[in-house]
Amino acid sequence: MELIVFLTEQWMLVSLFLVLAYTYMWREKSKAGATLSVHQLTAVVNQGNAQLVDLRDSAEFQAGHIVDAINIPHNKLEKQLSELERHRAKTLVLVDKLGQHTGAAGRLLRDKEFNVVRLNGGMAEWTGQNLPVVKGKG
């Protein structure tokens, strides 16, 4: 009950807080790079100007991944940035299980001046759409 009284009496302060929180979340999300749907991803890959980077651990990657993806687990990305140098001219498409690690990885790669986009929904969305996966190391 006291919370409701506070919110109604301090509506300007609460409104300012909500605007600032929304602005912060929007800004952080935009720093990580744009997102692609699975259908947009197929078009980008077919153009040949993209490199998929699968951020899942190697066991998940070997169990099934998108064709031509390279595997760099998210917790090893900073140490393995040199592996991505040869793909600098391409757009890096970040893929993980559900999309939870692509934001931090996207920020890191954008800070290193890579062109980065993220797969919306990750591999869960890709497999949920019954799109093809490759098993093994790739």
Short mmCIF file of C-alpha atoms in Angstrom, two decimals:
data_model
loop_
_atom_site.label_atom_id
_atom_site.label_comp_id
_atom_site.label_asym_id
_atom_site.label_seq_id
_atom_site.Cartn_x
_atom_site.Cartn_y
_atom_site.Cartn_z
CA MET A 1 0.00 0.00 0.00
CA GLU A 2 2.84 2.40 0.84
CA LEU A 3 4.37 1.72 -2.56
CA ILE A 4 1.22 2.89 -4.34
CA VAL A 5 1.13 6.06 -2.26
CA PHE A 6 4.79 6.74 -3.04
CA LEU A 7 4.30 6.13 -6.77
CA THR A 8 1.33 8.50 -6.97
CA GLU A 9 2.98 11.23 -4.91
CA GLN A 10 6.32 10.97 -6.70
CA TRP A 11 5.04 10.34 -10.22
CA MET A 12 7.54 12.72 -11.84
CA LEU A 13 10.48 11.01 -10.17
CA VAL A 14 9.16 7.57 -11.10
CA SER A 15 8.55 8.68 -14.70
CA LEU A 16 12.07 10.06 -14.98
CA PHE A 17 13.50 6.82 -13.63
CA LEU A 18 11.52 4.75 -16.15
CA VAL A 19 12.63 6.94 -19.07
CA LEU A 20 16.27 6.71 -17.99
CA ALA A 21 16.07 2.94 -17.51
CA TYR A 22 14.48 2.47 -20.94
CA THR A 23 17.07 4.73 -22.59
CA TYR A 24 19.92 2.84 -20.94
CA MET A 25 18.56 -0.56 -22.02
CA TRP A 26 17.94 0.63 -25.59
CA ARG A 27 21.45 2.11 -25.82
CA GLU A 28 23.11 -1.05 -24.49
CA LYS A 29 21.12 -3.20 -26.89
CA SER A 30 22.03 -1.02 -29.88
CA LYS A 31 25.75 -1.20 -29.00
CA ALA A 32 25.65 -4.97 -29.44
CA GLY A 33 24.63 -4.77 -33.10
CA ALA A 34 21.46 -5.26 -35.07
CA THR A 35 19.50 -8.50 -34.99
CA LEU A 36 18.52 -10.69 -37.91
CA SER A 37 15.62 -13.08 -38.17
CA VAL A 38 16.35 -16.60 -39.43
CA HIS A 39 14.89 -15.64 -42.82
CA GLN A 40 17.07 -12.54 -43.06
CA LEU A 41 20.06 -14.67 -42.09
CA THR A 42 19.52 -17.09 -44.96
CA ALA A 43 19.50 -14.16 -47.40
CA VAL A 44 22.70 -12.69 -45.91
CA VAL A 45 24.49 -16.05 -45.97
CA ASN A 46 23.41 -16.70 -49.57
CA GLN A 47 24.99 -13.38 -50.60
CA GLY A 48 28.33 -14.73 -49.34
CA ASN A 49 29.35 -11.60 -47.48
CA ALA A 50 28.86 -12.95 -43.96
CA GLN A 51 30.65 -15.26 -41.57
CA LEU A 52 28.68 -17.09 -38.90
CA VAL A 53 30.34 -17.27 -35.49
CA ASP A 54 28.75 -19.84 -33.18
CA LEU A 55 29.35 -18.84 -29.56
CA ARG A 56 28.16 -22.09 -27.98
CA ASP A 57 30.56 -24.58 -26.42
CA SER A 58 32.16 -27.14 -28.72
CA ALA A 59 29.90 -30.03 -27.62
CA GLU A 60 26.75 -28.07 -28.52
CA PHE A 61 28.36 -26.92 -31.76
CA GLN A 62 29.23 -30.48 -32.79
CA ALA A 63 25.70 -31.65 -31.95
CA GLY A 64 24.35 -29.32 -34.65
CA HIS A 65 25.24 -25.96 -36.18
CA ILE A 66 24.50 -23.81 -39.22
CA VAL A 67 26.58 -24.73 -42.27
CA ASP A 68 29.91 -22.88 -42.62
CA ALA A 69 29.76 -21.52 -39.06
CA ILE A 70 32.97 -21.33 -37.07
CA ASN A 71 32.95 -22.15 -33.38
CA ILE A 72 34.44 -19.76 -30.86
CA PRO A 73 32.83 -20.26 -27.42
CA HIS A 74 31.74 -16.95 -25.88
CA ASN A 75 34.04 -17.38 -22.89
CA LYS A 76 37.07 -17.73 -25.22
CA LEU A 77 36.14 -15.01 -27.71
CA GLU A 78 38.49 -12.33 -26.43
CA LYS A 79 41.46 -14.74 -26.49
CA GLN A 80 40.61 -15.96 -30.00
CA LEU A 81 39.95 -12.63 -31.72
CA SER A 82 42.90 -13.25 -34.03
CA GLU A 83 40.92 -16.08 -35.67
CA LEU A 84 38.36 -13.52 -36.83
CA GLU A 85 40.86 -11.12 -38.42
CA ARG A 86 40.67 -12.88 -41.79
CA HIS A 87 36.90 -12.27 -41.78
CA ARG A 88 37.16 -8.54 -41.01
CA ALA A 89 35.78 -7.55 -44.44
CA LYS A 90 32.66 -9.65 -43.85
CA THR A 91 29.70 -9.14 -41.57
CA LEU A 92 30.04 -11.39 -38.52
CA VAL A 93 26.75 -13.04 -37.59
CA LEU A 94 26.77 -14.10 -33.94
CA VAL A 95 24.82 -17.21 -33.02
CA ASP A 96 24.33 -18.86 -29.64
CA LYS A 97 21.76 -21.10 -27.99
CA LEU A 98 19.05 -18.54 -27.18
CA GLY A 99 20.63 -15.15 -27.83
CA GLN A 100 21.82 -14.54 -24.26
CA HIS A 101 25.56 -14.20 -25.03
CA THR A 102 25.45 -12.40 -28.36
CA GLY A 103 24.98 -8.96 -26.78
CA ALA A 104 28.24 -8.97 -24.83
CA ALA A 105 30.11 -10.59 -27.71
CA GLY A 106 28.64 -8.05 -30.13
CA ARG A 107 29.81 -5.15 -27.98
CA LEU A 108 33.31 -6.62 -27.75
CA LEU A 109 33.57 -7.13 -31.51
CA ARG A 110 32.09 -3.72 -32.35
CA ASP A 111 34.65 -2.13 -30.02
CA LYS A 112 37.30 -3.91 -32.13
CA GLU A 113 35.64 -2.39 -35.24
CA PHE A 114 34.09 -5.54 -36.66
CA ASN A 115 30.77 -5.32 -38.50
CA VAL A 116 28.46 -7.41 -36.30
CA VAL A 117 24.85 -8.61 -36.35
CA ARG A 118 23.13 -11.13 -34.09
CA LEU A 119 20.75 -13.99 -34.86
CA ASN A 120 17.51 -13.23 -33.06
CA GLY A 121 16.52 -16.26 -30.95
CA GLY A 122 19.78 -18.12 -31.59
CA MET A 123 19.93 -21.77 -32.56
CA ALA A 124 16.65 -22.42 -30.74
CA GLU A 125 14.87 -20.22 -33.29
CA TRP A 126 16.85 -21.73 -36.21
CA THR A 127 15.98 -25.32 -35.27
CA GLY A 128 12.44 -24.28 -34.29
CA GLN A 129 11.94 -23.20 -37.91
CA ASN A 130 13.16 -26.65 -39.05
CA LEU A 131 16.13 -25.17 -40.89
CA PRO A 132 19.11 -27.42 -41.68
CA VAL A 133 21.97 -28.07 -39.29
CA VAL A 134 25.29 -29.83 -39.77
CA LYS A 135 26.71 -32.21 -37.18
CA GLY A 136 30.41 -32.52 -36.35
CA LYS A 137 33.22 -30.00 -36.31
CA GLY A 138 32.15 -28.31 -39.52
#
